[in-house]
JSON list of C-alpha atoms in Angstrom, two decimals:
[
{"chain": "N", "resi": 1, "resn": "MET", "atom": "CA", "xyz": [-147.84, 84.18, 212.20]},
{"chain": "N", "resi": 2, "resn": "SER", "atom": "CA", "xyz": [-147.33, 84.76, 215.86]},
{"chain": "N", "resi": 3, "resn": "ILE", "atom": "CA", "xyz": [-147.60, 82.05, 218.32]},
{"chain": "N", "resi": 4, "resn": "LEU", "atom": "CA", "xyz": [-148.09, 82.58, 222.13]},
{"chain": "N", "resi": 5, "resn": "THR", "atom": "CA", "xyz": [-148.91, 80.96, 225.24]},
{"chain": "N", "resi": 6, "resn": "VAL", "atom": "CA", "xyz": [-150.41, 83.66, 227.88]},
{"chain": "N", "resi": 7, "resn": "THR", "atom": "CA", "xyz": [-151.04, 82.88, 231.49]},
{"chain": "N", "resi": 8, "resn": "TYR", "atom": "CA", "xyz": [-153.28, 85.34, 233.51]},
{"chain": "N", "resi": 9, "resn": "HIS", "atom": "CA", "xyz": [-155.23, 85.04, 236.88]},
{"chain": "N", "resi": 10, "resn": "SER", "atom": "CA", "xyz": [-158.81, 84.10, 236.05]},
{"chain": "N", "resi": 11, "resn": "LYS", "atom": "CA", "xyz": [-161.78, 84.99, 238.43]},
{"chain": "N", "resi": 12, "resn": "ALA", "atom": "CA", "xyz": [-163.96, 82.60, 236.85]},
{"chain": "N", "resi": 13, "resn": "LEU", "atom": "CA", "xyz": [-161.38, 79.77, 237.98]},
{"chain": "N", "resi": 14, "resn": "SER", "atom": "CA", "xyz": [-159.78, 80.88, 241.05]},
{"chain": "N", "resi": 15, "resn": "ARG", "atom": "CA", "xyz": [-156.44, 80.41, 239.90]},
{"chain": "N", "resi": 16, "resn": "PRO", "atom": "CA", "xyz": [-153.79, 81.01, 237.34]},
{"chain": "N", "resi": 17, "resn": "THR", "atom": "CA", "xyz": [-154.86, 79.76, 233.94]},
{"chain": "N", "resi": 18, "resn": "THR", "atom": "CA", "xyz": [-152.96, 79.51, 230.38]},
{"chain": "N", "resi": 19, "resn": "PHE", "atom": "CA", "xyz": [-154.50, 79.68, 226.96]},
{"chain": "N", "resi": 20, "resn": "GLU", "atom": "CA", "xyz": [-152.37, 79.39, 223.52]},
{"chain": "N", "resi": 21, "resn": "MET", "atom": "CA", "xyz": [-153.10, 82.02, 220.85]},
{"chain": "N", "resi": 22, "resn": "LEU", "atom": "CA", "xyz": [-152.24, 82.12, 217.26]},
{"chain": "N", "resi": 23, "resn": "ILE", "atom": "CA", "xyz": [-151.88, 85.84, 215.57]},
{"chain": "N", "resi": 24, "resn": "PRO", "atom": "CA", "xyz": [-151.40, 86.30, 211.95]},
{"chain": "N", "resi": 25, "resn": "ASN", "atom": "CA", "xyz": [-149.26, 88.93, 211.80]},
{"chain": "N", "resi": 26, "resn": "ASP", "atom": "CA", "xyz": [-148.48, 89.40, 208.18]},
{"chain": "N", "resi": 27, "resn": "SER", "atom": "CA", "xyz": [-152.04, 89.79, 206.88]},
{"chain": "N", "resi": 28, "resn": "ASP", "atom": "CA", "xyz": [-152.34, 91.77, 203.83]},
{"chain": "N", "resi": 29, "resn": "SER", "atom": "CA", "xyz": [-156.16, 92.49, 205.04]},
{"chain": "N", "resi": 30, "resn": "LYS", "atom": "CA", "xyz": [-156.95, 96.06, 206.08]},
{"chain": "N", "resi": 31, "resn": "CYS", "atom": "CA", "xyz": [-160.23, 94.21, 208.32]},
{"chain": "N", "resi": 32, "resn": "PRO", "atom": "CA", "xyz": [-160.32, 94.25, 211.65]},
{"chain": "N", "resi": 33, "resn": "ILE", "atom": "CA", "xyz": [-158.69, 90.70, 212.87]},
{"chain": "N", "resi": 34, "resn": "LYS", "atom": "CA", "xyz": [-161.48, 88.21, 213.70]},
{"chain": "N", "resi": 35, "resn": "ALA", "atom": "CA", "xyz": [-161.35, 85.69, 216.49]},
{"chain": "N", "resi": 36, "resn": "LEU", "atom": "CA", "xyz": [-161.90, 81.94, 216.71]},
{"chain": "N", "resi": 37, "resn": "PHE", "atom": "CA", "xyz": [-162.30, 80.16, 220.11]},
{"chain": "N", "resi": 38, "resn": "LEU", "atom": "CA", "xyz": [-160.80, 76.76, 219.48]},
{"chain": "N", "resi": 39, "resn": "LEU", "atom": "CA", "xyz": [-162.23, 73.99, 222.10]},
{"chain": "N", "resi": 40, "resn": "HIS", "atom": "CA", "xyz": [-160.67, 70.62, 222.61]},
{"chain": "N", "resi": 41, "resn": "GLY", "atom": "CA", "xyz": [-162.42, 67.44, 223.70]},
{"chain": "N", "resi": 42, "resn": "TYR", "atom": "CA", "xyz": [-162.50, 64.99, 227.00]},
{"chain": "N", "resi": 43, "resn": "ASN", "atom": "CA", "xyz": [-158.98, 64.20, 228.27]},
{"chain": "N", "resi": 44, "resn": "PHE", "atom": "CA", "xyz": [-157.21, 66.93, 226.05]},
{"chain": "N", "resi": 45, "resn": "GLY", "atom": "CA", "xyz": [-155.49, 69.99, 226.76]},
{"chain": "N", "resi": 46, "resn": "ALA", "atom": "CA", "xyz": [-155.37, 73.26, 224.79]},
{"chain": "N", "resi": 47, "resn": "PHE", "atom": "CA", "xyz": [-153.94, 73.17, 221.60]},
{"chain": "N", "resi": 48, "resn": "ASN", "atom": "CA", "xyz": [-154.60, 74.39, 217.66]},
{"chain": "N", "resi": 49, "resn": "TRP", "atom": "CA", "xyz": [-155.89, 71.92, 215.08]},
{"chain": "N", "resi": 50, "resn": "VAL", "atom": "CA", "xyz": [-156.95, 74.70, 212.69]},
{"chain": "N", "resi": 51, "resn": "PRO", "atom": "CA", "xyz": [-154.32, 74.49, 209.46]},
{"chain": "N", "resi": 52, "resn": "GLU", "atom": "CA", "xyz": [-152.49, 77.97, 210.20]},
{"chain": "N", "resi": 53, "resn": "TYR", "atom": "CA", "xyz": [-152.67, 78.86, 206.39]},
{"chain": "N", "resi": 54, "resn": "LEU", "atom": "CA", "xyz": [-156.73, 79.67, 207.21]},
{"chain": "N", "resi": 55, "resn": "CYS", "atom": "CA", "xyz": [-155.48, 82.37, 209.95]},
{"chain": "N", "resi": 56, "resn": "GLU", "atom": "CA", "xyz": [-153.67, 84.18, 207.56]},
{"chain": "N", "resi": 57, "resn": "LYS", "atom": "CA", "xyz": [-155.92, 83.42, 204.64]},
{"chain": "N", "resi": 58, "resn": "TYR", "atom": "CA", "xyz": [-158.96, 85.25, 206.34]},
{"chain": "N", "resi": 59, "resn": "SER", "atom": "CA", "xyz": [-156.88, 87.17, 209.01]},
{"chain": "N", "resi": 60, "resn": "PHE", "atom": "CA", "xyz": [-158.35, 85.54, 212.06]},
{"chain": "N", "resi": 61, "resn": "ALA", "atom": "CA", "xyz": [-157.13, 84.69, 215.47]},
{"chain": "N", "resi": 62, "resn": "VAL", "atom": "CA", "xyz": [-157.01, 81.14, 217.34]},
{"chain": "N", "resi": 63, "resn": "ILE", "atom": "CA", "xyz": [-157.83, 81.38, 221.07]},
{"chain": "N", "resi": 64, "resn": "CYS", "atom": "CA", "xyz": [-157.37, 77.85, 222.29]},
{"chain": "N", "resi": 65, "resn": "PRO", "atom": "CA", "xyz": [-158.20, 77.85, 226.13]},
{"chain": "N", "resi": 66, "resn": "ASN", "atom": "CA", "xyz": [-157.75, 74.80, 228.90]},
{"chain": "N", "resi": 67, "resn": "GLY", "atom": "CA", "xyz": [-161.38, 73.49, 229.50]},
{"chain": "N", "resi": 68, "resn": "GLU", "atom": "CA", "xyz": [-159.72, 70.33, 231.69]},
{"chain": "N", "resi": 69, "resn": "ASN", "atom": "CA", "xyz": [-162.69, 67.89, 231.78]},
{"chain": "N", "resi": 70, "resn": "SER", "atom": "CA", "xyz": [-165.00, 70.39, 232.48]},
{"chain": "N", "resi": 71, "resn": "PHE", "atom": "CA", "xyz": [-167.74, 69.83, 229.71]},
{"chain": "N", "resi": 72, "resn": "TRP", "atom": "CA", "xyz": [-166.97, 73.45, 229.18]},
{"chain": "N", "resi": 73, "resn": "LEU", "atom": "CA", "xyz": [-169.63, 74.00, 231.79]},
{"chain": "N", "resi": 74, "resn": "ASP", "atom": "CA", "xyz": [-170.32, 76.34, 235.19]},
{"chain": "N", "resi": 75, "resn": "GLY", "atom": "CA", "xyz": [-169.42, 73.29, 237.66]},
{"chain": "N", "resi": 76, "resn": "ILE", "atom": "CA", "xyz": [-171.09, 73.23, 241.00]},
{"chain": "N", "resi": 77, "resn": "SER", "atom": "CA", "xyz": [-167.47, 73.72, 243.12]},
{"chain": "N", "resi": 78, "resn": "THR", "atom": "CA", "xyz": [-165.96, 77.09, 243.10]},
{"chain": "N", "resi": 79, "resn": "GLY", "atom": "CA", "xyz": [-163.15, 77.35, 240.85]},
{"chain": "N", "resi": 80, "resn": "HIS", "atom": "CA", "xyz": [-165.14, 75.80, 238.08]},
{"chain": "N", "resi": 81, "resn": "LYS", "atom": "CA", "xyz": [-166.81, 78.19, 235.95]},
{"chain": "N", "resi": 82, "resn": "PHE", "atom": "CA", "xyz": [-165.37, 77.35, 232.57]},
{"chain": "N", "resi": 83, "resn": "ALA", "atom": "CA", "xyz": [-168.83, 78.58, 230.78]},
{"chain": "N", "resi": 84, "resn": "THR", "atom": "CA", "xyz": [-168.44, 82.18, 232.48]},
{"chain": "N", "resi": 85, "resn": "LEU", "atom": "CA", "xyz": [-164.76, 81.82, 231.66]},
{"chain": "N", "resi": 86, "resn": "LEU", "atom": "CA", "xyz": [-165.62, 81.56, 227.78]},
{"chain": "N", "resi": 87, "resn": "GLY", "atom": "CA", "xyz": [-168.60, 83.59, 227.68]},
{"chain": "N", "resi": 88, "resn": "GLU", "atom": "CA", "xyz": [-167.70, 86.86, 229.61]},
{"chain": "N", "resi": 89, "resn": "GLU", "atom": "CA", "xyz": [-164.17, 85.94, 230.75]},
{"chain": "N", "resi": 90, "resn": "LEU", "atom": "CA", "xyz": [-162.01, 85.32, 228.25]},
{"chain": "N", "resi": 91, "resn": "PRO", "atom": "CA", "xyz": [-163.68, 87.26, 225.06]},
{"chain": "N", "resi": 92, "resn": "ASP", "atom": "CA", "xyz": [-163.22, 90.30, 227.33]},
{"chain": "N", "resi": 93, "resn": "TYR", "atom": "CA", "xyz": [-159.70, 89.95, 228.12]},
{"chain": "N", "resi": 94, "resn": "ILE", "atom": "CA", "xyz": [-158.73, 89.42, 224.43]},
{"chain": "N", "resi": 95, "resn": "ARG", "atom": "CA", "xyz": [-160.55, 92.41, 223.45]},
{"chain": "N", "resi": 96, "resn": "ARG", "atom": "CA", "xyz": [-159.45, 94.91, 226.04]},
{"chain": "N", "resi": 97, "resn": "THR", "atom": "CA", "xyz": [-155.72, 93.41, 226.01]},
{"chain": "N", "resi": 98, "resn": "PHE", "atom": "CA", "xyz": [-155.06, 92.33, 222.29]},
{"chain": "N", "resi": 99, "resn": "GLY", "atom": "CA", "xyz": [-158.01, 94.56, 220.64]},
{"chain": "N", "resi": 100, "resn": "LEU", "atom": "CA", "xyz": [-159.05, 91.58, 218.93]},
{"chain": "N", "resi": 101, "resn": "ALA", "atom": "CA", "xyz": [-162.75, 90.53, 217.77]},
{"chain": "N", "resi": 102, "resn": "GLU", "atom": "CA", "xyz": [-164.13, 93.56, 219.06]},
{"chain": "N", "resi": 103, "resn": "LYS", "atom": "CA", "xyz": [-167.87, 92.87, 217.81]},
{"chain": "N", "resi": 104, "resn": "ARG", "atom": "CA", "xyz": [-170.19, 90.20, 218.12]},
{"chain": "N", "resi": 105, "resn": "GLU", "atom": "CA", "xyz": [-170.02, 89.40, 214.20]},
{"chain": "N", "resi": 106, "resn": "ASP", "atom": "CA", "xyz": [-165.92, 88.92, 214.33]},
{"chain": "N", "resi": 107, "resn": "THR", "atom": "CA", "xyz": [-166.01, 86.27, 217.08]},
{"chain": "N", "resi": 108, "resn": "HIS", "atom": "CA", "xyz": [-166.88, 82.85, 216.94]},
{"chain": "N", "resi": 109, "resn": "ILE", "atom": "CA", "xyz": [-166.59, 79.55, 218.78]},
{"chain": "N", "resi": 110, "resn": "MET", "atom": "CA", "xyz": [-165.50, 75.91, 217.20]},
{"chain": "N", "resi": 111, "resn": "GLY", "atom": "CA", "xyz": [-164.90, 72.52, 219.23]},
{"chain": "N", "resi": 112, "resn": "PHE", "atom": "CA", "xyz": [-164.90, 69.25, 218.73]},
{"chain": "N", "resi": 113, "resn": "SER", "atom": "CA", "xyz": [-166.25, 66.33, 220.76]},
{"chain": "N", "resi": 114, "resn": "MET", "atom": "CA", "xyz": [-167.01, 67.67, 224.52]},
{"chain": "N", "resi": 115, "resn": "GLY", "atom": "CA", "xyz": [-165.62, 71.00, 222.90]},
{"chain": "N", "resi": 116, "resn": "GLY", "atom": "CA", "xyz": [-168.50, 70.60, 220.50]},
{"chain": "N", "resi": 117, "resn": "PHE", "atom": "CA", "xyz": [-170.86, 70.28, 223.10]},
{"chain": "N", "resi": 118, "resn": "GLY", "atom": "CA", "xyz": [-169.19, 73.55, 224.84]},
{"chain": "N", "resi": 119, "resn": "ALA", "atom": "CA", "xyz": [-169.10, 75.55, 221.02]},
{"chain": "N", "resi": 120, "resn": "LEU", "atom": "CA", "xyz": [-172.65, 74.79, 220.82]},
{"chain": "N", "resi": 121, "resn": "HIS", "atom": "CA", "xyz": [-173.57, 75.53, 224.64]},
{"chain": "N", "resi": 122, "resn": "THR", "atom": "CA", "xyz": [-171.69, 78.51, 224.95]},
{"chain": "N", "resi": 123, "resn": "ALA", "atom": "CA", "xyz": [-172.96, 79.95, 221.82]},
{"chain": "N", "resi": 124, "resn": "LEU", "atom": "CA", "xyz": [-176.12, 79.42, 222.79]},
{"chain": "N", "resi": 125, "resn": "ALA", "atom": "CA", "xyz": [-175.69, 80.86, 226.64]},
{"chain": "N", "resi": 126, "resn": "TYR", "atom": "CA", "xyz": [-174.10, 83.93, 225.06]},
{"chain": "N", "resi": 127, "resn": "PRO", "atom": "CA", "xyz": [-175.54, 84.53, 221.98]},
{"chain": "N", "resi": 128, "resn": "ASP", "atom": "CA", "xyz": [-174.73, 88.22, 222.25]},
{"chain": "N", "resi": 129, "resn": "VAL", "atom": "CA", "xyz": [-170.79, 86.89, 222.21]},
{"chain": "N", "resi": 130, "resn": "TYR", "atom": "CA", "xyz": [-170.67, 84.59, 219.30]},
{"chain": "N", "resi": 131, "resn": "SER", "atom": "CA", "xyz": [-172.19, 85.07, 216.28]},
{"chain": "N", "resi": 132, "resn": "LYS", "atom": "CA", "xyz": [-171.20, 81.83, 214.61]},
{"chain": "N", "resi": 133, "resn": "CYS", "atom": "CA", "xyz": [-170.55, 78.33, 216.33]},
{"chain": "N", "resi": 134, "resn": "ALA", "atom": "CA", "xyz": [-169.30, 74.76, 214.59]},
{"chain": "N", "resi": 135, "resn": "ALA", "atom": "CA", "xyz": [-169.81, 71.90, 216.74]},
{"chain": "N", "resi": 136, "resn": "LEU", "atom": "CA", "xyz": [-167.90, 68.56, 215.31]},
{"chain": "N", "resi": 137, "resn": "SER", "atom": "CA", "xyz": [-168.97, 65.23, 216.53]},
{"chain": "N", "resi": 138, "resn": "SER", "atom": "CA", "xyz": [-170.38, 66.54, 219.72]},
{"chain": "N", "resi": 139, "resn": "ALA", "atom": "CA", "xyz": [-170.94, 65.02, 222.64]},
{"chain": "N", "resi": 140, "resn": "LEU", "atom": "CA", "xyz": [-174.41, 65.90, 223.24]},
{"chain": "N", "resi": 141, "resn": "ILE", "atom": "CA", "xyz": [-175.14, 63.75, 226.57]},
{"chain": "N", "resi": 142, "resn": "VAL", "atom": "CA", "xyz": [-177.31, 65.58, 228.65]},
{"chain": "N", "resi": 143, "resn": "HIS", "atom": "CA", "xyz": [-180.25, 62.97, 227.66]},
{"chain": "N", "resi": 144, "resn": "GLU", "atom": "CA", "xyz": [-177.85, 60.19, 228.93]},
{"chain": "N", "resi": 145, "resn": "VAL", "atom": "CA", "xyz": [-176.81, 62.13, 231.97]},
{"chain": "N", "resi": 146, "resn": "ALA", "atom": "CA", "xyz": [-179.99, 62.79, 233.20]},
{"chain": "N", "resi": 147, "resn": "GLU", "atom": "CA", "xyz": [-180.75, 58.97, 233.57]},
{"chain": "N", "resi": 148, "resn": "MET", "atom": "CA", "xyz": [-177.47, 58.53, 235.64]},
{"chain": "N", "resi": 149, "resn": "LEU", "atom": "CA", "xyz": [-178.27, 57.46, 238.93]},
{"chain": "N", "resi": 150, "resn": "PRO", "atom": "CA", "xyz": [-175.95, 57.65, 242.21]},
{"chain": "N", "resi": 151, "resn": "GLY", "atom": "CA", "xyz": [-173.29, 55.06, 242.28]},
{"chain": "N", "resi": 152, "resn": "SER", "atom": "CA", "xyz": [-173.22, 54.92, 238.52]},
{"chain": "N", "resi": 153, "resn": "HIS", "atom": "CA", "xyz": [-170.46, 54.80, 235.76]},
{"chain": "N", "resi": 154, "resn": "ASN", "atom": "CA", "xyz": [-170.89, 54.76, 232.28]},
{"chain": "N", "resi": 155, "resn": "GLY", "atom": "CA", "xyz": [-167.53, 53.50, 231.41]},
{"chain": "N", "resi": 156, "resn": "VAL", "atom": "CA", "xyz": [-166.33, 56.93, 230.73]},
{"chain": "N", "resi": 157, "resn": "ALA", "atom": "CA", "xyz": [-166.89, 58.98, 234.22]},
{"chain": "N", "resi": 158, "resn": "ASN", "atom": "CA", "xyz": [-168.65, 58.10, 237.08]},
{"chain": "N", "resi": 159, "resn": "TYR", "atom": "CA", "xyz": [-172.20, 60.02, 238.64]},
{"chain": "N", "resi": 160, "resn": "GLU", "atom": "CA", "xyz": [-170.10, 62.12, 240.82]},
{"chain": "N", "resi": 161, "resn": "TYR", "atom": "CA", "xyz": [-168.29, 63.64, 237.39]},
{"chain": "N", "resi": 162, "resn": "TYR", "atom": "CA", "xyz": [-171.44, 64.16, 235.37]},
{"chain": "N", "resi": 163, "resn": "ARG", "atom": "CA", "xyz": [-172.91, 66.16, 238.62]},
{"chain": "N", "resi": 164, "resn": "GLU", "atom": "CA", "xyz": [-170.40, 68.35, 239.20]},
{"chain": "N", "resi": 165, "resn": "CYS", "atom": "CA", "xyz": [-169.90, 69.42, 235.61]},
{"chain": "N", "resi": 166, "resn": "PHE", "atom": "CA", "xyz": [-174.06, 69.53, 234.79]},
{"chain": "N", "resi": 167, "resn": "GLY", "atom": "CA", "xyz": [-175.39, 69.92, 238.04]},
{"chain": "N", "resi": 168, "resn": "GLU", "atom": "CA", "xyz": [-177.96, 67.28, 239.78]},
{"chain": "N", "resi": 169, "resn": "PRO", "atom": "CA", "xyz": [-178.75, 64.94, 236.87]},
{"chain": "N", "resi": 170, "resn": "SER", "atom": "CA", "xyz": [-182.20, 64.22, 237.47]},
{"chain": "N", "resi": 171, "resn": "GLN", "atom": "CA", "xyz": [-182.62, 68.21, 236.60]},
{"chain": "N", "resi": 172, "resn": "VAL", "atom": "CA", "xyz": [-180.45, 68.70, 233.83]},
{"chain": "N", "resi": 173, "resn": "LEU", "atom": "CA", "xyz": [-183.15, 68.51, 230.92]},
{"chain": "N", "resi": 174, "resn": "SER", "atom": "CA", "xyz": [-184.37, 71.91, 232.02]},
{"chain": "N", "resi": 175, "resn": "SER", "atom": "CA", "xyz": [-181.36, 73.57, 233.38]},
{"chain": "N", "resi": 176, "resn": "ARG", "atom": "CA", "xyz": [-179.39, 75.66, 231.44]},
{"chain": "N", "resi": 177, "resn": "ALA", "atom": "CA", "xyz": [-176.52, 73.14, 230.94]},
{"chain": "N", "resi": 178, "resn": "ASN", "atom": "CA", "xyz": [-178.80, 71.57, 228.02]},
{"chain": "N", "resi": 179, "resn": "PRO", "atom": "CA", "xyz": [-178.78, 73.08, 224.60]},
{"chain": "N", "resi": 180, "resn": "GLU", "atom": "CA", "xyz": [-182.19, 72.91, 223.92]},
{"chain": "N", "resi": 181, "resn": "THR", "atom": "CA", "xyz": [-182.91, 74.86, 227.23]},
{"chain": "N", "resi": 182, "resn": "LEU", "atom": "CA", "xyz": [-181.04, 77.55, 225.61]},
{"chain": "N", "resi": 183, "resn": "VAL", "atom": "CA", "xyz": [-182.25, 77.60, 222.30]},
{"chain": "N", "resi": 184, "resn": "ASP", "atom": "CA", "xyz": [-186.03, 77.72, 223.52]},
{"chain": "N", "resi": 185, "resn": "GLU", "atom": "CA", "xyz": [-185.00, 80.71, 225.66]},
{"chain": "N", "resi": 186, "resn": "ILE", "atom": "CA", "xyz": [-183.58, 82.57, 222.41]},
{"chain": "N", "resi": 187, "resn": "LEU", "atom": "CA", "xyz": [-186.40, 81.71, 220.59]},
{"chain": "N", "resi": 188, "resn": "ALA", "atom": "CA", "xyz": [-188.80, 82.89, 223.54]},
{"chain": "N", "resi": 189, "resn": "LYS", "atom": "CA", "xyz": [-187.16, 86.42, 224.32]},
{"chain": "N", "resi": 190, "resn": "GLY", "atom": "CA", "xyz": [-187.05, 86.91, 220.37]},
{"chain": "N", "resi": 191, "resn": "GLY", "atom": "CA", "xyz": [-182.87, 87.38, 220.71]},
{"chain": "N", "resi": 192, "resn": "ASN", "atom": "CA", "xyz": [-179.75, 86.95, 218.71]},
{"chain": "N", "resi": 193, "resn": "MET", "atom": "CA", "xyz": [-179.49, 82.95, 217.22]},
{"chain": "N", "resi": 194, "resn": "PRO", "atom": "CA", "xyz": [-176.24, 82.08, 216.43]},
{"chain": "N", "resi": 195, "resn": "GLU", "atom": "CA", "xyz": [-175.43, 80.30, 213.26]},
{"chain": "N", "resi": 196, "resn": "ILE", "atom": "CA", "xyz": [-174.90, 76.70, 213.65]},
{"chain": "N", "resi": 197, "resn": "PHE", "atom": "CA", "xyz": [-172.56, 74.20, 211.71]},
{"chain": "N", "resi": 198, "resn": "MET", "atom": "CA", "xyz": [-172.44, 70.77, 212.61]},
{"chain": "N", "resi": 199, "resn": "ALA", "atom": "CA", "xyz": [-170.67, 67.84, 211.45]},
{"chain": "N", "resi": 200, "resn": "CYS", "atom": "CA", "xyz": [-170.44, 64.49, 212.71]},
{"chain": "N", "resi": 201, "resn": "GLY", "atom": "CA", "xyz": [-168.82, 61.01, 211.17]},
{"chain": "N", "resi": 202, "resn": "THR", "atom": "CA", "xyz": [-171.60, 58.01, 210.43]},
{"chain": "N", "resi": 203, "resn": "GLU", "atom": "CA", "xyz": [-169.39, 55.43, 212.03]},
{"chain": "N", "resi": 204, "resn": "ASP", "atom": "CA", "xyz": [-168.90, 58.13, 215.11]},
{"chain": "N", "resi": 205, "resn": "PHE", "atom": "CA", "xyz": [-170.46, 56.48, 218.28]},
{"chain": "N", "resi": 206, "resn": "LEU", "atom": "CA", "xyz": [-171.97, 60.01, 218.94]},
{"chain": "N", "resi": 207, "resn": "ILE", "atom": "CA", "xyz": [-173.95, 60.16, 215.57]},
{"chain": "N", "resi": 208, "resn": "GLU", "atom": "CA", "xyz": [-177.21, 59.34, 217.21]},
{"chain": "N", "resi": 209, "resn": "ASN", "atom": "CA", "xyz": [-177.01, 62.21, 219.63]},
{"chain": "N", "resi": 210, "resn": "ASN", "atom": "CA", "xyz": [-175.88, 64.65, 216.79]},
{"chain": "N", "resi": 211, "resn": "ARG", "atom": "CA", "xyz": [-178.81, 63.37, 214.86]},
{"chain": "N", "resi": 212, "resn": "GLU", "atom": "CA", "xyz": [-180.93, 63.88, 217.72]},
{"chain": "N", "resi": 213, "resn": "PHE", "atom": "CA", "xyz": [-180.14, 67.47, 218.36]},
{"chain": "N", "resi": 214, "resn": "HIS", "atom": "CA", "xyz": [-180.07, 68.28, 214.38]},
{"chain": "N", "resi": 215, "resn": "ALA", "atom": "CA", "xyz": [-183.70, 66.99, 214.90]},
{"chain": "N", "resi": 216, "resn": "PHE", "atom": "CA", "xyz": [-184.55, 69.22, 217.64]},
{"chain": "N", "resi": 217, "resn": "LEU", "atom": "CA", "xyz": [-183.20, 72.50, 215.49]},
{"chain": "N", "resi": 218, "resn": "GLU", "atom": "CA", "xyz": [-185.46, 71.32, 212.60]},
{"chain": "N", "resi": 219, "resn": "SER", "atom": "CA", "xyz": [-188.67, 71.25, 215.04]},
{"chain": "N", "resi": 220, "resn": "ARG", "atom": "CA", "xyz": [-187.90, 74.87, 216.19]},
{"chain": "N", "resi": 221, "resn": "SER", "atom": "CA", "xyz": [-187.21, 75.90, 212.66]},
{"chain": "N", "resi": 222, "resn": "VAL", "atom": "CA", "xyz": [-183.92, 76.98, 214.33]},
{"chain": "N", "resi": 223, "resn": "LYS", "atom": "CA", "xyz": [-181.51, 77.15, 210.18]},
{"chain": "N", "resi": 224, "resn": "HIS", "atom": "CA", "xyz": [-178.16, 75.78, 210.88]},
{"chain": "N", "resi": 225, "resn": "LEU", "atom": "CA", "xyz": [-176.07, 73.41, 208.66]},
{"chain": "N", "resi": 226, "resn": "TYR", "atom": "CA", "xyz": [-175.61, 69.92, 209.01]},
{"chain": "N", "resi": 227, "resn": "PHE", "atom": "CA", "xyz": [-173.29, 67.39, 207.79]},
{"chain": "N", "resi": 228, "resn": "GLU", "atom": "CA", "xyz": [-172.60, 63.49, 208.40]},
{"chain": "N", "resi": 229, "resn": "SER", "atom": "CA", "xyz": [-170.04, 61.97, 206.11]},
{"chain": "N", "resi": 230, "resn": "PRO", "atom": "CA", "xyz": [-167.72, 58.84, 206.63]},
{"chain": "N", "resi": 231, "resn": "GLY", "atom": "CA", "xyz": [-165.39, 58.69, 209.36]},
{"chain": "N", "resi": 232, "resn": "ILE", "atom": "CA", "xyz": [-165.05, 57.98, 213.39]},
{"chain": "N", "resi": 233, "resn": "HIS", "atom": "CA", "xyz": [-163.93, 60.03, 216.47]},
{"chain": "N", "resi": 234, "resn": "ASP", "atom": "CA", "xyz": [-160.97, 60.93, 215.21]},
{"chain": "N", "resi": 235, "resn": "MET", "atom": "CA", "xyz": [-158.64, 63.93, 214.42]},
{"chain": "N", "resi": 236, "resn": "PRO", "atom": "CA", "xyz": [-158.46, 63.45, 210.69]},
{"chain": "N", "resi": 237, "resn": "PHE", "atom": "CA", "xyz": [-162.27, 63.82, 210.58]},
{"chain": "N", "resi": 238, "resn": "TRP", "atom": "CA", "xyz": [-162.15, 66.97, 212.67]},
{"chain": "N", "resi": 239, "resn": "GLN", "atom": "CA", "xyz": [-159.50, 68.54, 210.83]},
{"chain": "N", "resi": 240, "resn": "GLU", "atom": "CA", "xyz": [-161.12, 68.03, 207.44]},
{"chain": "N", "resi": 241, "resn": "TYR", "atom": "CA", "xyz": [-164.72, 70.05, 208.76]},
{"chain": "N", "resi": 242, "resn": "ALA", "atom": "CA", "xyz": [-162.40, 72.45, 210.62]},
{"chain": "N", "resi": 243, "resn": "VAL", "atom": "CA", "xyz": [-161.17, 73.60, 206.94]},
{"chain": "N", "resi": 244, "resn": "LYS", "atom": "CA", "xyz": [-164.81, 73.54, 205.98]},
{"chain": "N", "resi": 245, "resn": "ALA", "atom": "CA", "xyz": [-166.35, 75.09, 209.25]},
{"chain": "N", "resi": 246, "resn": "ALA", "atom": "CA", "xyz": [-163.48, 78.07, 208.51]},
{"chain": "N", "resi": 247, "resn": "ASP", "atom": "CA", "xyz": [-164.34, 78.71, 205.40]},
{"chain": "N", "resi": 248, "resn": "TRP", "atom": "CA", "xyz": [-168.14, 79.14, 206.05]},
{"chain": "N", "resi": 249, "resn": "MET", "atom": "CA", "xyz": [-167.24, 81.22, 208.93]},
{"chain": "N", "resi": 250, "resn": "PHE", "atom": "CA", "xyz": [-164.70, 83.81, 208.04]},
{"chain": "N", "resi": 251, "resn": "GLY", "atom": "CA", "xyz": [-164.81, 83.17, 204.02]},
{"chain": "N", "resi": 252, "resn": "LYS", "atom": "CA", "xyz": [-166.62, 85.67, 201.89]}
]
């Protein structure tokens, strides 16, 4: 297994950015190496939380970008285009520079919490780039963001933070920052719908948000896998389901 730290100048972020990458260089597989873009949560940074043996077993690379606290969205300010980074710039860079995951069916995305939201949003915003996404304990908070008012604070961040990430809160539900909007766009166009894997712990504070999005997908007849099991908002739960998601993504 090769472990790399790569820094390049990002046009989407208007500055140099760094990502971590793991490549299974000892794989016996004759198939092209696939790629898993792995997204961290709020107040985290780029790191790998998928067991390395899975990379060797299924012959896939792991790319861990740094999304700061962006919700992996294109923010209002210059240099905060994190959705563009994930959907356009970074996959293209990986393909051109390393020759990995050159096809949609070889390109997948997974994340936890804020990164779970990011995985869903990115796959739905760029369905011709990503074929599968796994969203664990996803921070599907657009309905809460929509109710925030100037000067308010929800205990995690203030109104100005959410406005920077999501755009004008009063308009977020009809915007492309809302995964529900993106699902309806794909259905209206008859486009590629990414395959979706969701999981959340029954004691997680985000369980109702995940149940509601699961119900939304069912209401649109969008095929997906949804799992609940005992667990809270923590790394043991995410690593348990990262193994299950990787088996689903890359297994025969």
